[in-house]
Structure formats: structure tokens, C-alpha cells
mmCIF file of C-alpha atoms in Angstrom:
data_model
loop_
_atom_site.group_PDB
_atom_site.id
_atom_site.type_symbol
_atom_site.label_atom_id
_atom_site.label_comp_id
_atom_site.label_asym_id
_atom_site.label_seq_id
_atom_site.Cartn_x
_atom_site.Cartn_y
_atom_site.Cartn_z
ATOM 1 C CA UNK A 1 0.000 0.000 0.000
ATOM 2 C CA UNK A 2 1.250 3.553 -0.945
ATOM 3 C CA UNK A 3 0.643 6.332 1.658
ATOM 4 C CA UNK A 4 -0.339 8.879 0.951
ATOM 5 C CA UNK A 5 -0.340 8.817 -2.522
ATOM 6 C CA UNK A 6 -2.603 9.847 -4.853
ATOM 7 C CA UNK A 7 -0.602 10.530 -8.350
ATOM 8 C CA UNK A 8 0.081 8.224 -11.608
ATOM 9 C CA UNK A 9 2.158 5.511 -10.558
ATOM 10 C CA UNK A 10 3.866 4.106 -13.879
ATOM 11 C CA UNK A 11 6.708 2.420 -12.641
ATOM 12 C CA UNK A 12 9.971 1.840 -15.173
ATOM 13 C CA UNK A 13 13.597 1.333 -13.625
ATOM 14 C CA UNK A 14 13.624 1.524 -9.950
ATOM 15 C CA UNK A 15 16.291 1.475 -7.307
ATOM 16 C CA UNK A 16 16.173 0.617 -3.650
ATOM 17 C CA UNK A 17 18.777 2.460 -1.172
ATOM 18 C CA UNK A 18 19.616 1.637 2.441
ATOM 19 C CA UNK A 19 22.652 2.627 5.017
ATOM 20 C CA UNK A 20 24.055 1.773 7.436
ATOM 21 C CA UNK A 21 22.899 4.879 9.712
ATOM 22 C CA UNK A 22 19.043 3.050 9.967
ATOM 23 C CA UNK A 23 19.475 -0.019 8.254
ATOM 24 C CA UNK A 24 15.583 -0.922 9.323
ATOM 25 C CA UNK A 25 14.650 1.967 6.692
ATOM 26 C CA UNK A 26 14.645 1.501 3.000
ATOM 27 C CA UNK A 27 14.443 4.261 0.341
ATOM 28 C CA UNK A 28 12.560 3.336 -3.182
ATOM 29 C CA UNK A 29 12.856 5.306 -5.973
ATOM 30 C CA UNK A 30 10.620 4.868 -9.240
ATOM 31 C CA UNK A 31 11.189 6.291 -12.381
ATOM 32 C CA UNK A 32 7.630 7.408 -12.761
ATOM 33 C CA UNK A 33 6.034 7.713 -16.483
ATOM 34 C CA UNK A 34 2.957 10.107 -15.311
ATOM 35 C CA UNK A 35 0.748 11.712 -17.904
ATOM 36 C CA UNK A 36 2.128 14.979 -17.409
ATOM 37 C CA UNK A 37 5.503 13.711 -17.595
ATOM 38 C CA UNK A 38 8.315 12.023 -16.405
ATOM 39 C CA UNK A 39 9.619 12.018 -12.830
ATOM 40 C CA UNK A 40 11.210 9.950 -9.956
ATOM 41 C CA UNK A 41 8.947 9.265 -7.493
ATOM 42 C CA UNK A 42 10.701 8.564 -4.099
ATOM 43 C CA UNK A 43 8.867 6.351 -0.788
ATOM 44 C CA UNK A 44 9.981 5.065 2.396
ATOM 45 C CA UNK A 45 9.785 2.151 4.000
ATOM 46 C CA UNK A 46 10.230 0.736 7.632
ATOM 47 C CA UNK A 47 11.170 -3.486 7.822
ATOM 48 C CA UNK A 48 7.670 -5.052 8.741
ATOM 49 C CA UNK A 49 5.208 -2.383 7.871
ATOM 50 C CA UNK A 50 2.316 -2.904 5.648
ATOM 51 C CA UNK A 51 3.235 -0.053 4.301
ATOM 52 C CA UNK A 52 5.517 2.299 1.918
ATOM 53 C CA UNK A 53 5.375 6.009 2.377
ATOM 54 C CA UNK A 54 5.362 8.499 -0.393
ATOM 55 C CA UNK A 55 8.057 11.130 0.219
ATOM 56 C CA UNK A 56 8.333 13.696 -2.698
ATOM 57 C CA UNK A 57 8.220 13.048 -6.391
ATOM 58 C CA UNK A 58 10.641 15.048 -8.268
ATOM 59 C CA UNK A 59 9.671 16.916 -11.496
ATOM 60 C CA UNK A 60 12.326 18.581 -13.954
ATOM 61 C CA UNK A 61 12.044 19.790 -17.743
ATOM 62 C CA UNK A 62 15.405 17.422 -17.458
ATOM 63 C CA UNK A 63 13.861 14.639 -17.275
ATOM 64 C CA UNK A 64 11.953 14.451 -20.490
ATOM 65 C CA UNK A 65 12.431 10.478 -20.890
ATOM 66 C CA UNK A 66 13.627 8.923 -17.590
ATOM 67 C CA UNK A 67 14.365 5.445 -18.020
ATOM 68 C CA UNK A 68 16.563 4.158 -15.075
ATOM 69 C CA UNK A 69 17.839 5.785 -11.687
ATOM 70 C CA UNK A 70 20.390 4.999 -9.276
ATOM 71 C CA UNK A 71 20.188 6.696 -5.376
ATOM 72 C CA UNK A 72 23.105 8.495 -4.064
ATOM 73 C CA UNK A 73 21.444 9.176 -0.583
ATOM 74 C CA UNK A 74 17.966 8.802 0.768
ATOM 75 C CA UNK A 75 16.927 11.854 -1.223
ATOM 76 C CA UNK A 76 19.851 11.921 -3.961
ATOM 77 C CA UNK A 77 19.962 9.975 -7.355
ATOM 78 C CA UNK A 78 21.340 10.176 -10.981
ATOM 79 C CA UNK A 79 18.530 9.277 -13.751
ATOM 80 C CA UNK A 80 19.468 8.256 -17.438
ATOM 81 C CA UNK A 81 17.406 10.197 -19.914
ATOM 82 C CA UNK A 82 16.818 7.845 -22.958
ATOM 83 C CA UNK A 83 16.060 10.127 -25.736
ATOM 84 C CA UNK A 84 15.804 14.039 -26.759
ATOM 85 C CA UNK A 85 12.732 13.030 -28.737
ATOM 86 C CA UNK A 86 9.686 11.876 -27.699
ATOM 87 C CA UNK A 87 8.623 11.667 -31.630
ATOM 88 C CA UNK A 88 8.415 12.547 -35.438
ATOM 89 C CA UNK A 89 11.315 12.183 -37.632
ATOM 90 C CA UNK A 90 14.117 12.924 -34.623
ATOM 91 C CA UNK A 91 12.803 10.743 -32.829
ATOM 92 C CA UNK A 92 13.194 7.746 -35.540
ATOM 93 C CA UNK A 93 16.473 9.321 -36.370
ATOM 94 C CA UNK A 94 17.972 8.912 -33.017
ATOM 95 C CA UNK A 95 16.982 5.373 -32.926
ATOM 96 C CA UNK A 96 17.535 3.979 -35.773
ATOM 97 C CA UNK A 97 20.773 5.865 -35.782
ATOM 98 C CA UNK A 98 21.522 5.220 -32.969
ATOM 99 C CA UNK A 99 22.323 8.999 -32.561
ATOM 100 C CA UNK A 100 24.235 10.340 -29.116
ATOM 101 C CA UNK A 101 21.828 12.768 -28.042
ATOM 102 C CA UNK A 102 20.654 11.152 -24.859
ATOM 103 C CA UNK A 103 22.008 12.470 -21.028
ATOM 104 C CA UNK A 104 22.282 11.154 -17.120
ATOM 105 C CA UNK A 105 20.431 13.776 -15.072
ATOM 106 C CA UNK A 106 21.393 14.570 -11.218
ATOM 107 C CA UNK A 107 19.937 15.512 -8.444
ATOM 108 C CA UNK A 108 21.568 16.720 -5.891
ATOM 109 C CA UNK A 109 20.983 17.625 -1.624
ATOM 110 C CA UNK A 110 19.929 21.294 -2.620
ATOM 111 C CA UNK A 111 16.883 19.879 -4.309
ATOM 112 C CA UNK A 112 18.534 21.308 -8.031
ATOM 113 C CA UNK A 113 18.062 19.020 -11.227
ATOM 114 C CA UNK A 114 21.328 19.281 -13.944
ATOM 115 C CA UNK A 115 22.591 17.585 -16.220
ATOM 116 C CA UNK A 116 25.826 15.337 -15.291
ATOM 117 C CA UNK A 117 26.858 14.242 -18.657
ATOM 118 C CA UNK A 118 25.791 14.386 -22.033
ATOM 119 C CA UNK A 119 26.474 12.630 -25.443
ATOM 120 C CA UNK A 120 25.091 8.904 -25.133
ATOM 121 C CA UNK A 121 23.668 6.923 -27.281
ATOM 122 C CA UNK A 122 20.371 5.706 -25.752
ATOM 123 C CA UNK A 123 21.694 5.651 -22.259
ATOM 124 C CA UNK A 124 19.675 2.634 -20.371
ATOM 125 C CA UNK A 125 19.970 1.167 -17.105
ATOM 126 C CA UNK A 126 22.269 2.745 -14.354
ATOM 127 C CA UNK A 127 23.913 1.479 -10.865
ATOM 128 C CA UNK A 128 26.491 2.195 -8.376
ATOM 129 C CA UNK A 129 29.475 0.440 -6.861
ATOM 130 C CA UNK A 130 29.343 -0.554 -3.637
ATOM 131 C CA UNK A 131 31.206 2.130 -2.253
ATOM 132 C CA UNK A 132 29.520 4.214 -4.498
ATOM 133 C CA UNK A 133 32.783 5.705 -6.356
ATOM 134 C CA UNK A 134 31.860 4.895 -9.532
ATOM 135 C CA UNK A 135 28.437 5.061 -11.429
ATOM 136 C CA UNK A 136 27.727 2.497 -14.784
ATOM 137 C CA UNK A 137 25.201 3.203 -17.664
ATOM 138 C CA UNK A 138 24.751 0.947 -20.181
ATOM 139 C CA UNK A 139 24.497 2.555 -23.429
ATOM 140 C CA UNK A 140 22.079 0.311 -25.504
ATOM 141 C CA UNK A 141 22.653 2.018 -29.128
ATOM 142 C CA UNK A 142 26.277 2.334 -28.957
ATOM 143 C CA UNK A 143 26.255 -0.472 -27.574
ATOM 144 C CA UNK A 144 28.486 -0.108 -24.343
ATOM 145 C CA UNK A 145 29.263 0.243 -20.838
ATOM 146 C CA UNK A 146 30.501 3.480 -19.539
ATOM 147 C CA UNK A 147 31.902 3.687 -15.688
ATOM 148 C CA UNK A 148 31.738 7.672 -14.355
ATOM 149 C CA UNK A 149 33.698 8.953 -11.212
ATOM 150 C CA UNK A 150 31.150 11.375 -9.618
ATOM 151 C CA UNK A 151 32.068 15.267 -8.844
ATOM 152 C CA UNK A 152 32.020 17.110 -6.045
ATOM 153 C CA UNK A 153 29.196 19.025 -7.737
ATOM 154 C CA UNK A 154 27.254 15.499 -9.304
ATOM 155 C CA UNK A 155 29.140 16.328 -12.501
ATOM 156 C CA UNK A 156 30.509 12.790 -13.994
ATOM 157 C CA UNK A 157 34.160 12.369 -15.161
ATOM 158 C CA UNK A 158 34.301 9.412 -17.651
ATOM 159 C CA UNK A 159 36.723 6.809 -16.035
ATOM 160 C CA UNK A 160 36.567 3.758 -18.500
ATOM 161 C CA UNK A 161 34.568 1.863 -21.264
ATOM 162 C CA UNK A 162 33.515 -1.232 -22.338
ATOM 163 C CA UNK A 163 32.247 -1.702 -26.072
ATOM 164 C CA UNK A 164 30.346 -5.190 -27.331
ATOM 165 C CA UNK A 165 30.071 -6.195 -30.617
ATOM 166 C CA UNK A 166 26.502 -8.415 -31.233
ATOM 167 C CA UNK A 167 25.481 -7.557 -27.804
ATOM 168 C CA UNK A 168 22.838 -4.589 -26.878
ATOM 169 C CA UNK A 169 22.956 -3.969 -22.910
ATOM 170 C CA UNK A 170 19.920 -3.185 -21.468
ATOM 171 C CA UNK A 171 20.134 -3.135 -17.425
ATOM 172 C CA UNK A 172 23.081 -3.234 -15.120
ATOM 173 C CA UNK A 173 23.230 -4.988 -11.372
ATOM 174 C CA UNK A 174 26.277 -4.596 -9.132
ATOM 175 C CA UNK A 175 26.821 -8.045 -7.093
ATOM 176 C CA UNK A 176 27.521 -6.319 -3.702
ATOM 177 C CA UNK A 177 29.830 -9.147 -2.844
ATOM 178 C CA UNK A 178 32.590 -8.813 -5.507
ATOM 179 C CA UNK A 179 31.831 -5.405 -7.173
ATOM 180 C CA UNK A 180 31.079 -7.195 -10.379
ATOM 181 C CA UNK A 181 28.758 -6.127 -13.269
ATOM 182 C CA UNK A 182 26.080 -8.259 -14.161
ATOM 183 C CA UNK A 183 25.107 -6.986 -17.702
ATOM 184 C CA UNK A 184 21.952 -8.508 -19.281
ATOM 185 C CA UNK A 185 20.417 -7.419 -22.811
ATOM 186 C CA UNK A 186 20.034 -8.825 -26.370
ATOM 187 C CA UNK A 187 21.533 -10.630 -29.713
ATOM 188 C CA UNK A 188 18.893 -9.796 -32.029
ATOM 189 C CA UNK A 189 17.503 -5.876 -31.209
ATOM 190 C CA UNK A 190 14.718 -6.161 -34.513
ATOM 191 C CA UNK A 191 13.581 -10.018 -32.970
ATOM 192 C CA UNK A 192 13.274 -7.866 -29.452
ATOM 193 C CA UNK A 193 11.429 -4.946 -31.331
ATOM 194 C CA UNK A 194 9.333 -7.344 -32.818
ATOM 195 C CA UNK A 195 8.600 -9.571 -29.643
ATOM 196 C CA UNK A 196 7.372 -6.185 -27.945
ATOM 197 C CA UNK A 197 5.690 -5.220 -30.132
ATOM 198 C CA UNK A 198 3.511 -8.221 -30.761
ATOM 199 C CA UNK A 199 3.075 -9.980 -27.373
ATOM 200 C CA UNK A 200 -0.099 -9.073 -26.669
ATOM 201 C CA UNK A 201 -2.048 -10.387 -29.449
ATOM 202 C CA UNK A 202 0.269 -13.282 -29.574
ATOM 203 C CA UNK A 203 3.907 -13.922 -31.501
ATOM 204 C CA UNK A 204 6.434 -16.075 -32.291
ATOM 205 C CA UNK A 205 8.986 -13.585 -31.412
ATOM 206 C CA UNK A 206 11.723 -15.333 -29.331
ATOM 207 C CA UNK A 207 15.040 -13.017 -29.145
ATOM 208 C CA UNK A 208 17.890 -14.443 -27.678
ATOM 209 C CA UNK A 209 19.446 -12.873 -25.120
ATOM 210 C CA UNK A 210 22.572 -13.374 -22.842
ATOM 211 C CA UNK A 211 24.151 -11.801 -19.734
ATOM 212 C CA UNK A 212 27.964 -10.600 -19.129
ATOM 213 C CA UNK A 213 29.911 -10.372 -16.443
ATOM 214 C CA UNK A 214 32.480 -7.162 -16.078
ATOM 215 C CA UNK A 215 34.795 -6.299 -13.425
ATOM 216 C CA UNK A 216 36.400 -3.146 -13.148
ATOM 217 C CA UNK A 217 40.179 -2.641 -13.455
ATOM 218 C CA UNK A 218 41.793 -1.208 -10.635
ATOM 219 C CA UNK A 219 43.236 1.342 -13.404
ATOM 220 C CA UNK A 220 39.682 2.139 -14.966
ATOM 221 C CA UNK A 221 41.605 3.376 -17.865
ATOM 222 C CA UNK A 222 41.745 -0.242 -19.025
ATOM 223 C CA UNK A 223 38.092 -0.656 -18.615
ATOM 224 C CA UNK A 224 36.949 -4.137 -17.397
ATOM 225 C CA UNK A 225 37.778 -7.760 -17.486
ATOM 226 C CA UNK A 226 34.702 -9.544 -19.146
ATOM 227 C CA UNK A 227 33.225 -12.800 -19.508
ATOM 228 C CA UNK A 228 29.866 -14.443 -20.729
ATOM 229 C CA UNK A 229 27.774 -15.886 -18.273
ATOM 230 C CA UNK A 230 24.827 -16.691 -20.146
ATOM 231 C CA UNK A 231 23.366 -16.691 -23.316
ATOM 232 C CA UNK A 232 19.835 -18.071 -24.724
ATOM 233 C CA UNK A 233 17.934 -18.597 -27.661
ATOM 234 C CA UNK A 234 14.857 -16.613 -26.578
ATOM 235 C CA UNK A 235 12.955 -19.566 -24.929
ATOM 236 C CA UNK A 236 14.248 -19.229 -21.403
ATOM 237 C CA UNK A 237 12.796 -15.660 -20.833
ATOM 238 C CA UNK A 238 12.290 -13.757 -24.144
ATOM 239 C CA UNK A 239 13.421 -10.021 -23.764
ATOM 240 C CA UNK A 240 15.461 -10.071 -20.838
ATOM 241 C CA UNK A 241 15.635 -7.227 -19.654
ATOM 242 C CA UNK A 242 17.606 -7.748 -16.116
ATOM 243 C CA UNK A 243 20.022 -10.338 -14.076
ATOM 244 C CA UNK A 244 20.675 -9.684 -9.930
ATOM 245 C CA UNK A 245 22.272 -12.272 -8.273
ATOM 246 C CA UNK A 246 20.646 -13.689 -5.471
ATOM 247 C CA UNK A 247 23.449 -15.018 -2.169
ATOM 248 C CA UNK A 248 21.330 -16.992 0.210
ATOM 249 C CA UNK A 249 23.719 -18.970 2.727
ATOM 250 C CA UNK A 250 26.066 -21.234 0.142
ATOM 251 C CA UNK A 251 23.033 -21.275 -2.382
ATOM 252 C CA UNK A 252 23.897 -18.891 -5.438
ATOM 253 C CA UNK A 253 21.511 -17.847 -7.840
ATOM 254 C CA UNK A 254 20.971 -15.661 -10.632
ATOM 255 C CA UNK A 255 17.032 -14.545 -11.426
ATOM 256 C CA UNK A 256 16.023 -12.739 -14.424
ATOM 257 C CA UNK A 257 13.341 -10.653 -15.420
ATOM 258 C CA UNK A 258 11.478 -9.138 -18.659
ATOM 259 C CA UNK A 259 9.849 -6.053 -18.876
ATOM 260 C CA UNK A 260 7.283 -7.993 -21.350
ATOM 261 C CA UNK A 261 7.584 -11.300 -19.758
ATOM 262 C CA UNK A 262 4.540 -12.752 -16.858
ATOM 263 C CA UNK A 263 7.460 -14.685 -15.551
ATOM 264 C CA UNK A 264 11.003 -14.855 -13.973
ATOM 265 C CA UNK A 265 13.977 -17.123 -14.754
ATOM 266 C CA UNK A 266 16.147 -18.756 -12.110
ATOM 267 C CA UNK A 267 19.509 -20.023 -12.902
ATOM 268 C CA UNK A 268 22.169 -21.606 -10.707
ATOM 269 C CA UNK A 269 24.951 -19.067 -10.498
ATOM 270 C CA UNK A 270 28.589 -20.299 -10.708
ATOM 271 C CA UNK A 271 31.655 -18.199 -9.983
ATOM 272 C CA UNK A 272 35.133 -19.363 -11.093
#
């Protein structure tokens, strides 16, 4: 239940924060697709309540097309902003091109919306590592990884790259245990476009997808170490869209998830 609340909910890419000051206290924030326009939409929530509480919801002519966010602090966050254009012909420009016209918006303790970098190409999903010195946007048209070193002022300094070839990222995790990137997306972008596009009346859509694993260097100039974890024709879960690993005593798992899909994937998680 969401109290009190009484706005468009139209939940996207979401993050969930919590420290170490009141660890019974979690902090949601939902990138929030409302009729009048995009925003992040931020609730607490106390361990055992029935019960999340809406604290603000955070409007900017920055973010035009929210797609992911990442929080900082219980009331900070950096959002990706997808696209410049919502439609007509720039809009099909920048995606079929693939053009670099898309930012990462922050938001910072003084309640001020900027922009902290600009010049991706379809930035996607976002997350932080563990000790939060470094923030990772996967860049779906490019298609890459970037890792930023945050500013004083939220302003990102690039720090290091990683570029795929016949791989489109979609969402990032960070395994909090090893600082790794779990990177899930797709092989076939026009099989995913068409599987999206047809799902509810029915299709025979399956695009493969597969997930990657990256670790940082310690010198971020020479990007990450990478590996292949998984990859699928399209029948395990078609259009995944995310990968988290889950650590439950010395059980390891990794679940997926679709934005189109009624269903999860679980897979047993191995680590060499």
C-alpha cells in the first residue's frame, strides 16, 4: 500500500537504497512515467510495515524520458534520460541511428536538477558500486558500458569503457559481494522490437538474449575484465531485460526478469 499517494504511478527502472545509519529503513525510488511527464517518485519504507510512504516526487524539464535511476542518498539519485525526442522524424532518427543525443540527469541535496553528462547513445539502465565511487550506464545504441567517477558538484568524469560487438545492454546490477557487473540485454535488437511489439495479441517472437559479467580494473583506464555468463535462444525468458544475483547462505543464484515477460527465470549461479 502507498501512503499517501494519490498521483500516476507508472513504474519503469527503480532502485532501492539503504545505510548503514538506519538499516531498518529503505528508500525506493521509481522512475515514474505520469501523464504529465516524467519524474522519480521517491517512498519510504520501515522493515515489517504494511506499508511504503510516499516522500516527494521530483519533477524537472530534465527529465523528459527517464528510463533508469540509481540513489546516491535517501533523497539523492542520478537518472538516465533515454532520448531528446519523444517523436516525429528525430525521434526515428535517433533510434535507428543510434544517434548520441541522450544524457544522465542529477539531483543533488539542494533539491537542483542538472545535467551530469551528455552525449550517449540511448543511455539505459544505471547502478552504483558498492562504495559508491563509480556510477555504470549501459548505453544500448552504442552499444556499451561506460563507468563515471562522480564530482564534487554530481558532474561525472568518464573513467573507463567497455564496447560489445553483437550484444545490446539493457540493465546493469552490481553483485555487492565482488563489485562485479552483471550486464543482461540482447543478440537480435529487430527479434526484441518485434517480440514487444507483438506480445499481446500473440507472436512467435523469441530473441535471444545473454548476460555478461564485467569487473572493473583497478586502473579504470583499461576498462573491465569480461566474460559471458549466459546466453539463450529466446525460450528461457524472451526479452530479458535484467540479471541480480541472489546469495542466500552457500546457495547462489541468478534470477532474471522481462519487462514484457509474466514470468522470472532462475539459474544456478557459478563463480570461477
Amino acid at each position: 500500500m502507498l501512503v499517501p499517494f494519490s498521483q500516476d504511478l507508472r513504474v519503469h527502472g527503480f532502485d532501492i537504497y539503504w545505510d548503514n545509519l538506519d538499516p531498518t529503513e529503505l528508500t525506493f525510488m521509481f522512475v515514474n512515467h505520469q501523464r504529465k511527464g516524467g519524474a522519480i517518485s521517491i517512498f519510504k519504507h520501515r522493515l515489517g510495515a504494511g506499508y511504503i510512504e510516499h516522500v516527494k516526487t521530483v519533477k524537472s524539464p530534465l527529465l523528459f524520458s527517464p528510463n533508469d535511476v540509481v540513489a546516491t542518498s535517501r533523497s539523492t539519485f542520478y537518472a538516465t534520460n533515454d532520448l531528446q525526442h519523444k517523436s516525429g522524424i528525430l525521434h526515428k532518427i535517433e533510434v535507428l541511428l543510434g544517434m548520441p543525443w541522450g544524457h544522465i540527469v542529477y539531483y543533488g541535496p539542494e533539491g537542483i536538477t542538472s545535467k551530469a553528462y551528455s552525449g550517449i547513445a540511448y543511455p539505459n539502465g544505471i547502478a552504483r558500486s558498492p562504495n559508491g565511487a563509480l556510477i555504470y550506464v549501459a548505453a544500448s545504441s552504442e552499444p556499451s558500458v561506460y563507468a563515471f567517477r562522480p564530482e564534487y558538484d554530481g558532474a561525472l568524469q568518464l573513467a573507463g569503457k567497455a564496447t560489445f560487438r553483437g550484444f545490446v545492454p539493457d540493465n546493469i546490477s552490481v553483485d555487492a559481494a565482488t563489485g562485479e557487473l552483471l550486464v543482461s540485454g540482447f543478440l537480435n535488437t529487430f527479434e526484441m522490437f518485434r517480440y514487444n511489439r507483438e506480445i499481446l495479441f500473440g507472436t512467435d517472437a523469441r530473441p535471444a538474449g545473454a548476460v555478461r559479467r564485467l569487473l572493473p580494473f583497478a586502473d579504470m583506464r583499461r576498462g573491465f575484465a569480461e566474460e559471458s555468463v549466459l546466453v539463450h535462444n529466446g525460450d528461457l525468458l524472451p526479452s530479458t531485460t535484467t540479471a541480480v544475483v541472489q546469495r542466500r547462505n552457500n546457495v547462489h543464484r541468478m534470477v532474471l526478469g522481462s519487462v514484457m515477460a509474466d514470468h522470472i527465470a532462475i539459474c544456478e549461479y557459478q563463480h570461477k
